[in-house]
The first five atom37 places (N, CA, C, CB, O) and aatype in JSON, in Angstrom:
{
  "aatype": [20, 20, 20, 20, 20, 20, 20, 20, 20, 20, 20, 20, 20, 20, 20, 20, 20, 20, 20, 20, 20, 20, 20, 20, 20, 20, 20, 20, 20, 20, 20, 20, 20, 20, 20, 20, 20, 20, 20, 20, 20, 20, 20, 20, 20, 20, 20, 20, 20, 20, 20, 20, 20, 20, 20, 20, 20, 20, 20, 20, 20, 20, 20, 20, 20, 20, 20, 20, 20, 20, 20, 20, 20, 20, 20, 20, 20, 20, 20, 20, 20, 20, 20, 20, 20, 20, 20, 20, 20, 20, 20, 20, 20, 20, 20, 20, 20, 20, 20, 20, 20, 20, 20, 20, 20, 20, 20, 20, 20, 20, 20, 20, 20, 20, 20, 20, 20, 20, 20, 20, 20, 20, 20, 20, 20, 20, 20, 20, 20, 20, 20, 20, 20, 20, 20, 20, 20],
  "atom_mask": [
    [1, 1, 1, 1, 1],
    [1, 1, 1, 1, 1],
    [1, 1, 1, 1, 1],
    [1, 1, 1, 1, 1],
    [1, 1, 1, 1, 1],
    [1, 1, 1, 1, 1],
    [1, 1, 1, 1, 1],
    [1, 1, 1, 1, 1],
    [1, 1, 1, 1, 1],
    [1, 1, 1, 1, 1],
    [1, 1, 1, 1, 1],
    [1, 1, 1, 1, 1],
    [1, 1, 1, 1, 1],
    [1, 1, 1, 1, 1],
    [1, 1, 1, 1, 1],
    [1, 1, 1, 1, 1],
    [1, 1, 1, 1, 1],
    [1, 1, 1, 1, 1],
    [1, 1, 1, 1, 1],
    [1, 1, 1, 1, 1],
    [1, 1, 1, 1, 1],
    [1, 1, 1, 1, 1],
    [1, 1, 1, 1, 1],
    [1, 1, 1, 1, 1],
    [1, 1, 1, 1, 1],
    [1, 1, 1, 1, 1],
    [1, 1, 1, 1, 1],
    [1, 1, 1, 1, 1],
    [1, 1, 1, 1, 1],
    [1, 1, 1, 1, 1],
    [1, 1, 1, 1, 1],
    [1, 1, 1, 1, 1],
    [1, 1, 1, 1, 1],
    [1, 1, 1, 1, 1],
    [1, 1, 1, 1, 1],
    [1, 1, 1, 1, 1],
    [1, 1, 1, 1, 1],
    [1, 1, 1, 1, 1],
    [1, 1, 1, 1, 1],
    [1, 1, 1, 1, 1],
    [1, 1, 1, 1, 1],
    [1, 1, 1, 1, 1],
    [1, 1, 1, 1, 1],
    [1, 1, 1, 1, 1],
    [1, 1, 1, 1, 1],
    [1, 1, 1, 1, 1],
    [1, 1, 1, 1, 1],
    [1, 1, 1, 1, 1],
    [1, 1, 1, 1, 1],
    [1, 1, 1, 1, 1],
    [1, 1, 1, 1, 1],
    [1, 1, 1, 1, 1],
    [1, 1, 1, 1, 1],
    [1, 1, 1, 1, 1],
    [1, 1, 1, 1, 1],
    [1, 1, 1, 1, 1],
    [1, 1, 1, 1, 1],
    [1, 1, 1, 1, 1],
    [1, 1, 1, 1, 1],
    [1, 1, 1, 1, 1],
    [1, 1, 1, 1, 1],
    [1, 1, 1, 1, 1],
    [1, 1, 1, 1, 1],
    [1, 1, 1, 1, 1],
    [1, 1, 1, 1, 1],
    [1, 1, 1, 1, 1],
    [1, 1, 1, 1, 1],
    [1, 1, 1, 1, 1],
    [1, 1, 1, 1, 1],
    [1, 1, 1, 1, 1],
    [1, 1, 1, 1, 1],
    [1, 1, 1, 1, 1],
    [1, 1, 1, 1, 1],
    [1, 1, 1, 1, 1],
    [1, 1, 1, 1, 1],
    [1, 1, 1, 1, 1],
    [1, 1, 1, 1, 1],
    [1, 1, 1, 1, 1],
    [1, 1, 1, 1, 1],
    [1, 1, 1, 1, 1],
    [1, 1, 1, 1, 1],
    [1, 1, 1, 1, 1],
    [1, 1, 1, 1, 1],
    [1, 1, 1, 1, 1],
    [1, 1, 1, 1, 1],
    [1, 1, 1, 1, 1],
    [1, 1, 1, 1, 1],
    [1, 1, 1, 1, 1],
    [1, 1, 1, 1, 1],
    [1, 1, 1, 1, 1],
    [1, 1, 1, 1, 1],
    [1, 1, 1, 1, 1],
    [1, 1, 1, 1, 1],
    [1, 1, 1, 1, 1],
    [1, 1, 1, 1, 1],
    [1, 1, 1, 1, 1],
    [1, 1, 1, 1, 1],
    [1, 1, 1, 1, 1],
    [1, 1, 1, 1, 1],
    [1, 1, 1, 1, 1],
    [1, 1, 1, 1, 1],
    [1, 1, 1, 1, 1],
    [1, 1, 1, 1, 1],
    [1, 1, 1, 1, 1],
    [1, 1, 1, 1, 1],
    [1, 1, 1, 1, 1],
    [1, 1, 1, 1, 1],
    [1, 1, 1, 1, 1],
    [1, 1, 1, 1, 1],
    [1, 1, 1, 1, 1],
    [1, 1, 1, 1, 1],
    [1, 1, 1, 1, 1],
    [1, 1, 1, 1, 1],
    [1, 1, 1, 1, 1],
    [1, 1, 1, 1, 1],
    [1, 1, 1, 1, 1],
    [1, 1, 1, 1, 1],
    [1, 1, 1, 1, 1],
    [1, 1, 1, 1, 1],
    [1, 1, 1, 1, 1],
    [1, 1, 1, 1, 1],
    [1, 1, 1, 1, 1],
    [1, 1, 1, 1, 1],
    [1, 1, 1, 1, 1],
    [1, 1, 1, 1, 1],
    [1, 1, 1, 1, 1],
    [1, 1, 1, 1, 1],
    [1, 1, 1, 1, 1],
    [1, 1, 1, 1, 1],
    [1, 1, 1, 1, 1],
    [1, 1, 1, 1, 1],
    [1, 1, 1, 1, 1],
    [1, 1, 1, 1, 1],
    [1, 1, 1, 1, 1],
    [1, 1, 1, 1, 1],
    [1, 1, 1, 1, 1],
    [1, 1, 1, 1, 1]
  ],
  "atom_positions": [
    [[0.82, -1.19, 0.0], [0.0, 0.0, 0.0], [0.87, 1.26, 0.0], [-0.94, -0.01, 1.2], [0.59, 2.21, -0.73]],
    [[1.95, 1.26, 0.85], [2.84, 2.42, 0.88], [3.49, 2.65, -0.48], [3.92, 2.24, 1.95], [3.65, 3.79, -0.92]],
    [[3.87, 1.55, -1.13], [4.5, 1.66, -2.44], [3.54, 2.28, -3.44], [4.98, 0.28, -2.93], [3.94, 3.09, -4.27]],
    [[2.27, 1.9, -3.36], [1.26, 2.46, -4.26], [1.09, 3.95, -4.0], [-0.08, 1.73, -4.09], [1.04, 4.74, -4.95]],
    [[1.0, 4.36, -2.73], [0.86, 5.78, -2.4], [2.09, 6.57, -2.84], [0.64, 5.95, -0.89], [1.97, 7.68, -3.36]],
    [[3.28, 5.99, -2.63], [4.5, 6.66, -3.05], [4.52, 6.84, -4.57], [5.74, 5.87, -2.58], [4.88, 7.91, -5.07]],
    [[4.15, 5.78, -5.29], [4.15, 5.83, -6.75], [3.16, 6.88, -7.27], [3.8, 4.46, -7.34], [3.48, 7.64, -8.18]],
    [[1.96, 6.92, -6.67], [0.97, 7.91, -7.08], [1.44, 9.33, -6.77], [-0.37, 7.64, -6.39], [1.26, 10.24, -7.58]],
    [[2.05, 9.52, -5.62], [2.57, 10.84, -5.25], [3.66, 11.29, -6.22], [3.11, 10.83, -3.81], [3.68, 12.44, -6.65]],
    [[4.55, 10.37, -6.55], [5.63, 10.7, -7.49], [5.07, 11.04, -8.86], [6.62, 9.53, -7.6], [5.53, 11.97, -9.51]],
    [[4.06, 10.27, -9.3], [3.44, 10.55, -10.59], [2.78, 11.92, -10.6], [2.42, 9.47, -10.93], [2.92, 12.66, -11.57]],
    [[2.06, 12.25, -9.55], [1.42, 13.57, -9.47], [2.44, 14.68, -9.46], [0.54, 13.65, -8.22], [2.27, 15.7, -10.12]],
    [[3.51, 14.49, -8.71], [4.56, 15.51, -8.63], [5.21, 15.71, -9.99], [5.61, 15.12, -7.6], [5.4, 16.85, -10.43]],
    [[5.56, 14.63, -10.66], [6.2, 14.74, -11.97], [5.23, 15.29, -13.02], [6.73, 13.38, -12.42], [5.64, 16.03, -13.91]],
    [[3.97, 14.93, -12.91], [2.98, 15.42, -13.86], [2.73, 16.91, -13.74], [1.7, 14.69, -13.67], [2.35, 17.56, -14.71]],
    [[2.96, 17.45, -12.54], [2.72, 18.88, -12.36], [3.9, 19.72, -12.81], [2.42, 19.17, -10.91], [3.78, 20.94, -12.92]],
    [[5.05, 19.09, -13.07], [6.22, 19.82, -13.54], [6.03, 20.18, -15.0], [7.52, 18.99, -13.35], [5.56, 19.36, -15.79]],
    [[6.39, 21.39, -15.35], [6.35, 21.79, -16.75], [7.64, 22.51, -17.09], [5.13, 22.69, -17.05], [8.24, 23.17, -16.24]],
    [[8.04, 22.37, -18.31], [9.27, 23.02, -18.75], [9.0, 24.52, -18.84], [9.77, 22.45, -20.12], [8.13, 24.96, -19.59]],
    [[9.76, 25.29, -18.09], [9.62, 26.74, -18.13], [10.17, 27.25, -19.45], [10.34, 27.41, -16.93], [11.19, 26.75, -19.94]],
    [[9.5, 28.24, -20.02], [10.06, 28.83, -21.23], [11.19, 29.78, -20.85], [8.96, 29.57, -22.05], [11.19, 30.34, -19.76]],
    [[12.12, 29.94, -21.73], [13.28, 30.8, -21.5], [12.81, 32.25, -21.52], [14.4, 30.55, -22.56], [12.35, 32.72, -22.56]],
    [[12.92, 32.98, -20.4], [12.42, 34.36, -20.37], [13.24, 35.28, -21.25], [12.44, 34.88, -18.95], [12.79, 36.39, -21.55]],
    [[14.41, 34.85, -21.69], [15.23, 35.71, -22.55], [15.09, 35.32, -24.02], [16.68, 35.63, -22.14], [15.75, 35.91, -24.88]],
    [[14.24, 34.35, -24.33], [14.03, 33.97, -25.72], [13.2, 35.06, -26.4], [13.32, 32.58, -25.84], [12.2, 35.52, -25.84]],
    [[13.59, 35.49, -27.59], [12.86, 36.57, -28.26], [11.41, 36.22, -28.54], [13.55, 36.93, -29.56], [11.11, 35.13, -29.03]],
    [[10.52, 37.13, -28.23], [9.1, 36.93, -28.53], [8.5, 38.15, -29.2], [8.34, 36.61, -27.25], [7.27, 38.25, -29.31]],
    [[9.33, 39.08, -29.66], [8.82, 40.25, -30.36], [8.42, 39.83, -31.76], [9.88, 41.41, -30.39], [9.21, 39.2, -32.47]],
    [[7.21, 40.16, -32.17], [6.73, 39.81, -33.5], [6.76, 41.05, -34.39], [5.3, 39.23, -33.43], [6.94, 42.16, -33.9]],
    [[6.59, 40.84, -35.68], [6.56, 41.98, -36.61], [5.4, 42.91, -36.25], [6.43, 41.5, -38.07], [5.54, 44.13, -36.33]],
    [[4.27, 42.33, -35.87], [3.11, 43.16, -35.51], [3.4, 44.01, -34.28], [1.88, 42.28, -35.26], [3.05, 45.19, -34.26]],
    [[4.04, 43.42, -33.26], [4.34, 44.22, -32.06], [5.42, 45.25, -32.35], [4.78, 43.32, -30.9], [5.41, 46.33, -31.77]],
    [[6.36, 44.93, -33.26], [7.36, 45.92, -33.65], [6.68, 47.11, -34.31], [8.41, 45.3, -34.6], [6.94, 48.26, -33.95]],
    [[5.81, 46.84, -35.28], [5.14, 47.91, -36.01], [4.25, 48.76, -35.11], [4.32, 47.34, -37.13], [4.24, 49.99, -35.23]],
    [[3.51, 48.12, -34.21], [2.51, 48.85, -33.43], [3.04, 49.42, -32.11], [1.36, 47.96, -33.14], [2.51, 50.42, -31.63]],
    [[4.06, 48.8, -31.52], [4.48, 49.22, -30.19], [5.89, 49.79, -30.11], [4.38, 48.08, -29.26], [6.2, 50.53, -29.18]],
    [[6.76, 49.46, -31.06], [8.17, 49.84, -30.94], [8.56, 50.91, -31.95], [9.05, 48.62, -31.13], [9.12, 51.94, -31.57]],
    [[8.26, 50.68, -33.21], [8.66, 51.61, -34.26], [7.99, 52.96, -34.08], [8.33, 51.03, -35.64], [6.81, 53.04, -33.73]],
    [[8.75, 54.04, -34.33], [8.2, 55.39, -34.25], [8.14, 55.96, -32.85], [6.84, 55.4, -34.82], [7.55, 57.03, -32.64]],
    [[8.74, 55.28, -31.88], [8.75, 55.77, -30.49], [10.18, 55.92, -30.01], [7.96, 54.81, -29.56], [11.07, 55.19, -30.45]],
    [[10.41, 56.87, -29.13], [11.72, 57.06, -28.51], [11.82, 56.16, -27.29], [11.96, 58.55, -28.12], [10.98, 56.23, -26.39]],
    [[12.86, 55.3, -27.26], [13.08, 54.36, -26.17], [14.31, 54.79, -25.38], [13.25, 52.92, -26.7], [15.36, 55.07, -25.96]],
    [[14.18, 54.85, -24.05], [15.23, 55.35, -23.17], [15.59, 54.25, -22.17], [14.78, 56.66, -22.44], [14.71, 53.59, -21.61]],
    [[16.9, 54.08, -21.95], [17.37, 53.02, -21.05], [16.96, 53.3, -19.61], [18.89, 52.89, -21.14], [17.12, 54.4, -19.09]],
    [[16.43, 52.27, -18.98], [16.02, 52.33, -17.57], [16.94, 51.4, -16.79], [14.51, 51.93, -17.39], [16.54, 50.3, -16.4]],
    [[18.17, 51.85, -16.56], [19.16, 50.95, -15.94], [18.81, 50.57, -14.52], [20.53, 51.61, -15.95], [19.34, 49.59, -13.99]],
    [[17.92, 51.31, -13.89], [17.5, 50.95, -12.53], [16.77, 49.6, -12.51], [16.59, 52.04, -11.95], [16.74, 48.92, -11.49]],
    [[16.2, 49.22, -13.64], [15.43, 47.98, -13.73], [16.25, 46.81, -14.27], [14.22, 48.19, -14.6], [15.74, 45.69, -14.36]],
    [[17.5, 47.04, -14.64], [18.33, 45.98, -15.2], [18.91, 45.11, -14.1], [19.45, 46.57, -16.05], [19.19, 45.57, -12.99]],
    [[19.09, 43.84, -14.42], [19.64, 42.88, -13.47], [21.16, 42.91, -13.53], [19.11, 41.45, -13.76], [21.73, 42.86, -14.62]],
    [[21.84, 42.98, -12.39], [23.31, 42.98, -12.39], [23.86, 41.74, -13.1], [23.85, 43.05, -10.95], [23.41, 40.62, -12.85]],
    [[24.84, 41.95, -13.97], [25.47, 40.85, -14.67], [24.73, 40.36, -15.9], [25.66, 39.74, -13.74], [25.23, 39.49, -16.61]],
    [[23.55, 40.88, -16.15], [22.76, 40.44, -17.3], [23.14, 41.26, -18.53], [21.25, 40.57, -17.01], [23.49, 42.43, -18.43]],
    [[23.07, 40.63, -19.7], [23.32, 41.36, -20.94], [22.03, 41.94, -21.52], [23.99, 40.45, -21.96], [22.05, 42.52, -22.61]],
    [[20.93, 41.78, -20.82], [19.64, 42.31, -21.27], [19.47, 43.72, -20.71], [18.47, 41.4, -20.83], [19.59, 43.95, -19.51]],
    [[19.17, 44.65, -21.62], [18.95, 46.04, -21.25], [17.45, 46.32, -21.24], [19.68, 47.01, -22.24], [16.68, 45.72, -22.0]],
    [[17.04, 47.23, -20.37], [15.63, 47.57, -20.22], [15.41, 49.0, -20.72], [15.17, 47.42, -18.73], [16.15, 49.91, -20.35]],
    [[14.4, 49.17, -21.55], [14.07, 50.49, -22.1], [12.6, 50.79, -21.88], [14.42, 50.57, -23.61], [11.76, 49.89, -21.86]],
    [[12.31, 52.07, -21.7], [10.93, 52.55, -21.57], [10.74, 53.73, -22.52], [10.61, 52.97, -20.1], [11.72, 54.34, -22.95]],
    [[9.48, 54.05, -22.86], [9.25, 55.22, -23.72], [9.76, 56.49, -23.04], [7.75, 55.36, -24.06], [9.83, 56.57, -21.81]],
    [[10.1, 57.49, -23.84], [10.62, 58.73, -23.27], [9.57, 59.51, -22.48], [11.17, 59.61, -24.37], [9.9, 60.5, -21.83]],
    [[8.33, 59.07, -22.53], [7.27, 59.72, -21.74], [7.22, 59.19, -20.31], [5.92, 59.51, -22.42], [6.48, 59.73, -19.48]],
    [[7.99, 58.15, -20.01], [8.03, 57.57, -18.66], [8.67, 58.56, -17.69], [8.82, 56.22, -18.67], [9.57, 59.31, -18.07]],
    [[8.21, 58.57, -16.45], [8.73, 59.49, -15.42], [10.0, 58.9, -14.8], [7.66, 59.76, -14.32], [9.95, 58.32, -13.72]],
    [[11.12, 59.07, -15.49], [12.41, 58.58, -14.98], [12.88, 59.46, -13.83], [13.47, 58.56, -16.1], [12.58, 60.66, -13.81]],
    [[13.61, 58.89, -12.86], [14.22, 59.73, -11.83], [15.33, 60.58, -12.46], [14.78, 58.87, -10.66], [15.87, 60.23, -13.52]],
    [[15.67, 61.67, -11.82], [16.73, 62.55, -12.32], [18.04, 61.76, -12.42], [16.91, 63.79, -11.4], [18.36, 60.97, -11.54]],
    [[18.78, 61.99, -13.51], [20.04, 61.28, -13.7], [20.84, 61.98, -14.8], [19.8, 59.78, -14.06], [20.39, 62.96, -15.39]],
    [[22.03, 61.45, -15.05], [22.81, 61.88, -16.21], [22.02, 61.52, -17.45], [24.23, 61.23, -16.22], [21.08, 60.72, -17.37]],
    [[22.38, 62.08, -18.6], [21.67, 61.69, -19.83], [21.71, 60.17, -20.03], [22.28, 62.41, -21.05], [22.72, 59.52, -19.77]],
    [[20.61, 59.65, -20.5], [20.47, 58.21, -20.67], [20.63, 57.82, -22.14], [19.09, 57.74, -20.15], [20.38, 58.63, -23.04]],
    [[21.04, 56.58, -22.37], [21.09, 56.04, -23.72], [19.68, 55.8, -24.21], [21.93, 54.73, -23.78], [18.77, 55.56, -23.42]],
    [[19.5, 55.86, -25.51], [18.2, 55.6, -26.08], [18.29, 55.38, -27.58], [17.25, 56.73, -25.78], [19.36, 55.48, -28.17]],
    [[17.14, 55.09, -28.19], [17.11, 54.87, -29.63], [15.69, 55.0, -30.14], [17.68, 53.5, -30.0], [14.73, 55.06, -29.38]],
    [[15.6, 55.05, -31.47], [14.31, 55.12, -32.15], [14.44, 54.44, -33.51], [13.83, 56.6, -32.3], [15.38, 54.72, -34.26]],
    [[13.5, 53.56, -33.83], [13.39, 52.97, -35.16], [12.31, 53.74, -35.9], [13.05, 51.42, -35.09], [11.2, 53.9, -35.39]],
    [[12.61, 54.23, -37.09], [11.6, 54.87, -37.93], [11.46, 54.08, -39.22], [11.97, 56.35, -38.22], [12.26, 53.2, -39.53]],
    [[10.42, 54.43, -39.98], [10.18, 53.76, -41.25], [11.36, 53.98, -42.19], [8.88, 54.27, -41.9], [12.19, 54.86, -41.97]],
    [[11.41, 53.18, -43.22], [12.44, 53.27, -44.26], [13.84, 53.05, -43.73], [12.37, 54.62, -44.93], [14.81, 53.54, -44.31]],
    [[13.97, 52.3, -42.63], [15.28, 51.94, -42.12], [16.04, 53.04, -41.41], [16.09, 51.45, -43.21], [17.26, 52.93, -41.25]],
    [[15.36, 54.09, -40.99], [16.04, 55.19, -40.3], [16.14, 54.86, -38.81], [15.28, 56.54, -40.51], [15.14, 54.57, -38.15]],
    [[17.36, 54.91, -38.28], [17.63, 54.64, -36.87], [18.26, 55.88, -36.25], [18.55, 53.39, -36.69], [19.11, 56.52, -36.86]],
    [[17.84, 56.21, -35.04], [18.45, 57.31, -34.3], [18.84, 56.81, -32.92], [17.48, 58.53, -34.2], [17.99, 56.39, -32.14]],
    [[20.14, 56.86, -32.64], [20.63, 56.52, -31.31], [20.89, 57.8, -30.54], [21.91, 55.66, -31.39], [21.11, 58.86, -31.13]],
    [[20.86, 57.7, -29.24], [21.15, 58.87, -28.41], [21.91, 58.42, -27.19], [19.85, 59.62, -28.01], [21.78, 57.28, -26.74]],
    [[22.72, 59.32, -26.66], [23.5, 58.99, -25.48], [24.17, 60.24, -24.93], [24.55, 57.93, -25.81], [24.05, 61.32, -25.51]],
    [[24.86, 60.1, -23.82], [25.53, 61.25, -23.22], [26.6, 61.82, -24.16], [26.17, 60.86, -21.88], [27.33, 61.07, -24.81]],
    [[26.67, 63.14, -24.22], [27.71, 63.79, -25.02], [28.88, 64.16, -24.12], [27.15, 65.06, -25.74], [28.75, 64.12, -22.9]],
    [[30.01, 64.52, -24.7], [31.17, 64.92, -23.89], [30.91, 66.15, -23.01], [32.34, 65.21, -24.8], [31.63, 66.39, -22.04]],
    [[29.87, 66.92, -23.36], [29.56, 68.12, -22.57], [28.38, 67.9, -21.63], [29.26, 69.29, -23.5], [27.73, 68.85, -21.2]],
    [[28.1, 66.63, -21.31], [27.01, 66.24, -20.41], [25.62, 66.52, -20.97], [27.16, 66.96, -19.1], [24.64, 66.52, -20.22]],
    [[25.53, 66.76, -22.24], [24.24, 66.9, -22.9], [23.85, 65.58, -23.53], [24.28, 68.03, -23.96], [24.33, 64.51, -23.12]],
    [[22.99, 65.65, -24.52], [22.56, 64.45, -25.23], [23.1, 64.52, -26.66], [21.0, 64.32, -25.23], [22.85, 65.49, -27.37]],
    [[23.82, 63.49, -27.06], [24.34, 63.39, -28.42], [23.4, 62.51, -29.24], [25.79, 62.83, -28.44], [22.9, 61.5, -28.75]],
    [[23.17, 62.9, -30.48], [22.32, 62.14, -31.4], [23.22, 61.43, -32.4], [21.29, 63.07, -32.12], [24.13, 62.03, -32.97]],
    [[22.96, 60.13, -32.61], [23.74, 59.31, -33.52], [22.83, 58.72, -34.59], [24.48, 58.18, -32.75], [22.17, 57.71, -34.34]],
    [[22.77, 59.34, -35.77], [21.91, 58.81, -36.83], [22.49, 57.53, -37.43], [21.69, 59.85, -37.92], [23.7, 57.29, -37.35]],
    [[21.63, 56.75, -38.01], [22.08, 55.52, -38.65], [20.96, 54.87, -39.43], [22.64, 54.56, -37.62], [19.91, 55.47, -39.67]],
    [[21.19, 53.63, -39.8], [20.21, 52.85, -40.55], [19.99, 51.51, -39.86], [20.68, 52.64, -42.01], [20.87, 51.02, -39.16]],
    [[18.81, 50.93, -40.06], [18.54, 49.59, -39.54], [17.96, 48.73, -40.65], [17.56, 49.65, -38.33], [17.26, 49.21, -41.54]],
    [[18.28, 47.43, -40.57], [17.67, 46.44, -41.44], [17.28, 45.24, -40.58], [18.63, 46.02, -42.61], [17.88, 45.01, -39.53]],
    [[16.3, 44.5, -41.03], [15.85, 43.32, -40.31], [16.75, 42.14, -40.64], [14.38, 42.99, -40.65], [16.97, 41.83, -41.81]],
    [[17.27, 41.47, -39.6], [18.05, 40.24, -39.8], [17.15, 39.01, -39.67], [19.21, 40.16, -38.79], [17.24, 38.08, -40.47]],
    [[16.29, 39.01, -38.67], [15.29, 37.96, -38.5], [14.12, 38.58, -37.76], [15.88, 36.71, -37.71], [14.04, 39.81, -37.66]],
    [[13.23, 37.78, -37.25], [12.01, 38.32, -36.63], [12.27, 39.27, -35.48], [11.17, 37.2, -36.14], [11.45, 40.16, -35.22]],
    [[13.39, 39.11, -34.78], [13.6, 39.94, -33.59], [14.96, 40.62, -33.55], [13.44, 39.1, -32.37], [15.26, 41.34, -32.59]],
    [[15.8, 40.42, -34.57], [17.13, 41.02, -34.55], [17.27, 42.01, -35.7], [18.22, 39.94, -34.65], [16.9, 41.73, -36.84]],
    [[17.81, 43.17, -35.37], [17.98, 44.24, -36.34], [19.45, 44.62, -36.41], [17.1, 45.47, -35.98], [20.11, 44.72, -35.37]],
    [[19.96, 44.83, -37.6], [21.35, 45.23, -37.8], [21.38, 46.75, -37.87], [21.97, 44.58, -39.11], [20.73, 47.35, -38.73]],
    [[22.13, 47.37, -36.96], [22.23, 48.82, -36.86], [23.57, 49.25, -37.43], [22.06, 49.31, -35.39], [24.62, 48.74, -37.02]],
    [[23.54, 50.2, -38.37], [24.78, 50.75, -38.93], [24.77, 52.26, -38.7], [24.92, 50.41, -40.45], [24.02, 52.97, -39.37]],
    [[25.59, 52.75, -37.77], [25.66, 54.2, -37.55], [26.16, 54.91, -38.8], [26.59, 54.51, -36.35], [27.03, 54.4, -39.51]],
    [[25.62, 56.09, -39.09], [26.03, 56.86, -40.27], [27.53, 57.13, -40.24], [25.26, 58.19, -40.34], [28.1, 57.48, -39.21]],
    [[28.15, 56.94, -41.41], [29.58, 57.2, -41.54], [30.47, 56.14, -40.94], [29.89, 58.49, -40.92], [31.69, 56.32, -40.89]],
    [[29.91, 55.03, -40.48], [30.7, 53.96, -39.86], [30.59, 52.7, -40.72], [30.22, 53.67, -38.4], [29.56, 52.44, -41.34]],
    [[31.66, 51.93, -40.75], [31.62, 50.66, -41.48], [31.3, 49.49, -40.56], [32.95, 50.41, -42.19], [31.02, 48.39, -41.02]],
    [[31.35, 49.73, -39.26], [31.07, 48.68, -38.28], [29.61, 48.77, -37.86], [32.01, 48.8, -37.04], [29.1, 49.85, -37.56]],
    [[28.94, 47.63, -37.84], [27.55, 47.6, -37.41], [27.42, 46.65, -36.22], [26.61, 47.16, -38.56], [28.37, 45.96, -35.86]],
    [[26.26, 46.64, -35.62], [25.98, 45.73, -34.51], [24.53, 45.3, -34.59], [26.29, 46.4, -33.14], [23.7, 45.95, -35.23]],
    [[24.23, 44.2, -33.93], [22.87, 43.69, -33.89], [22.17, 44.12, -32.62], [22.87, 42.18, -34.02], [22.79, 44.21, -31.56]],
    [[20.9, 44.36, -32.73], [20.07, 44.67, -31.57], [18.92, 43.68, -31.58], [19.56, 46.17, -31.59], [18.06, 43.72, -32.47]],
    [[18.91, 42.78, -30.6], [17.87, 41.76, -30.51], [16.79, 42.24, -29.55], [18.47, 40.39, -30.05], [17.06, 42.5, -28.38]],
    [[15.58, 42.35, -30.06], [14.45, 42.76, -29.23], [13.87, 41.51, -28.6], [13.36, 43.53, -30.08], [13.32, 40.65, -29.28]],
    [[14.01, 41.4, -27.28], [13.6, 40.19, -26.56], [12.09, 40.16, -26.35], [14.32, 40.11, -25.21], [11.42, 39.22, -26.76]],
    [[11.56, 41.2, -25.72], [10.12, 41.24, -25.48], [9.69, 42.66, -25.16], [9.72, 40.28, -24.34], [10.5, 43.52, -24.82]],
    [[8.39, 42.87, -25.29], [7.8, 44.14, -24.86], [6.54, 43.81, -24.09], [7.5, 45.08, -26.09], [5.66, 43.09, -24.58]],
    [[6.46, 44.35, -22.88], [5.3, 44.12, -22.02], [5.02, 45.4, -21.25], [5.55, 42.92, -21.04], [5.9, 45.92, -20.57]],
    [[3.81, 45.9, -21.35], [3.4, 47.09, -20.6], [4.38, 48.24, -20.77], [3.26, 46.76, -19.12], [4.79, 48.87, -19.79]],
    [[4.76, 48.52, -22.01], [5.68, 49.62, -22.33], [7.06, 49.44, -21.71], [5.1, 50.92, -21.87], [7.75, 50.43, -21.46]],
    [[7.47, 48.21, -21.45], [8.84, 47.91, -21.02], [9.44, 47.02, -22.11], [8.87, 47.19, -19.58], [8.94, 45.93, -22.38]],
    [[10.53, 47.51, -22.72], [11.17, 46.81, -23.82], [12.49, 46.21, -23.35], [11.41, 47.76, -25.02], [13.32, 46.91, -22.76]],
    [[12.67, 44.92, -23.59], [13.9, 44.22, -23.21], [14.7, 43.93, -24.48], [13.57, 42.89, -22.43], [14.18, 43.33, -25.42]],
    [[15.97, 44.35, -24.49], [16.81, 44.16, -25.67], [18.17, 43.6, -25.27], [16.98, 45.49, -26.43], [18.58, 43.67, -24.11]],
    [[18.86, 43.05, -26.26], [20.21, 42.53, -26.06], [21.03, 42.93, -27.28], [20.21, 40.95, -25.85], [20.58, 42.77, -28.42]],
    [[22.21, 43.45, -27.04], [23.12, 43.77, -28.14], [23.86, 42.5, -28.55], [24.13, 44.9, -27.74], [24.39, 41.78, -27.71]],
    [[23.88, 42.23, -29.85], [24.58, 41.06, -30.38], [25.49, 41.53, -31.51], [23.57, 39.98, -30.88], [25.23, 42.54, -32.16]],
    [[26.55, 40.78, -31.72], [27.49, 41.18, -32.79], [27.15, 40.52, -34.09], [28.92, 40.83, -32.42], [27.83, 40.73, -35.09]]
  ]
}
């Protein structure tokens, strides 16, 4: 009887286990890119980033960020126009124009204007106006 109860308990326990999906696996779709990401200014929210993680957190520029030094940010526009932004040498905001092309469903190749070196930007997910991205080479 004990063996039967143990076997049933083990079966129930194993049956309730499910494989967790990878939270860093890209889930941004073309539809969510078009409707939620493109045409908006995204600003880095480093307060929400996990130490040691390569995933960066961005919010729309309309978010009420705490006071800080100028933050990194970007914008995807139609026709492959990309605008990066970041701190300038004079503590202001520097604008870095460039171009973007789609590599796959969630990765975009960014080429800053006047540069021959490009980098990939993988859009991981967007939830409640919080965008998770990872830079890839």
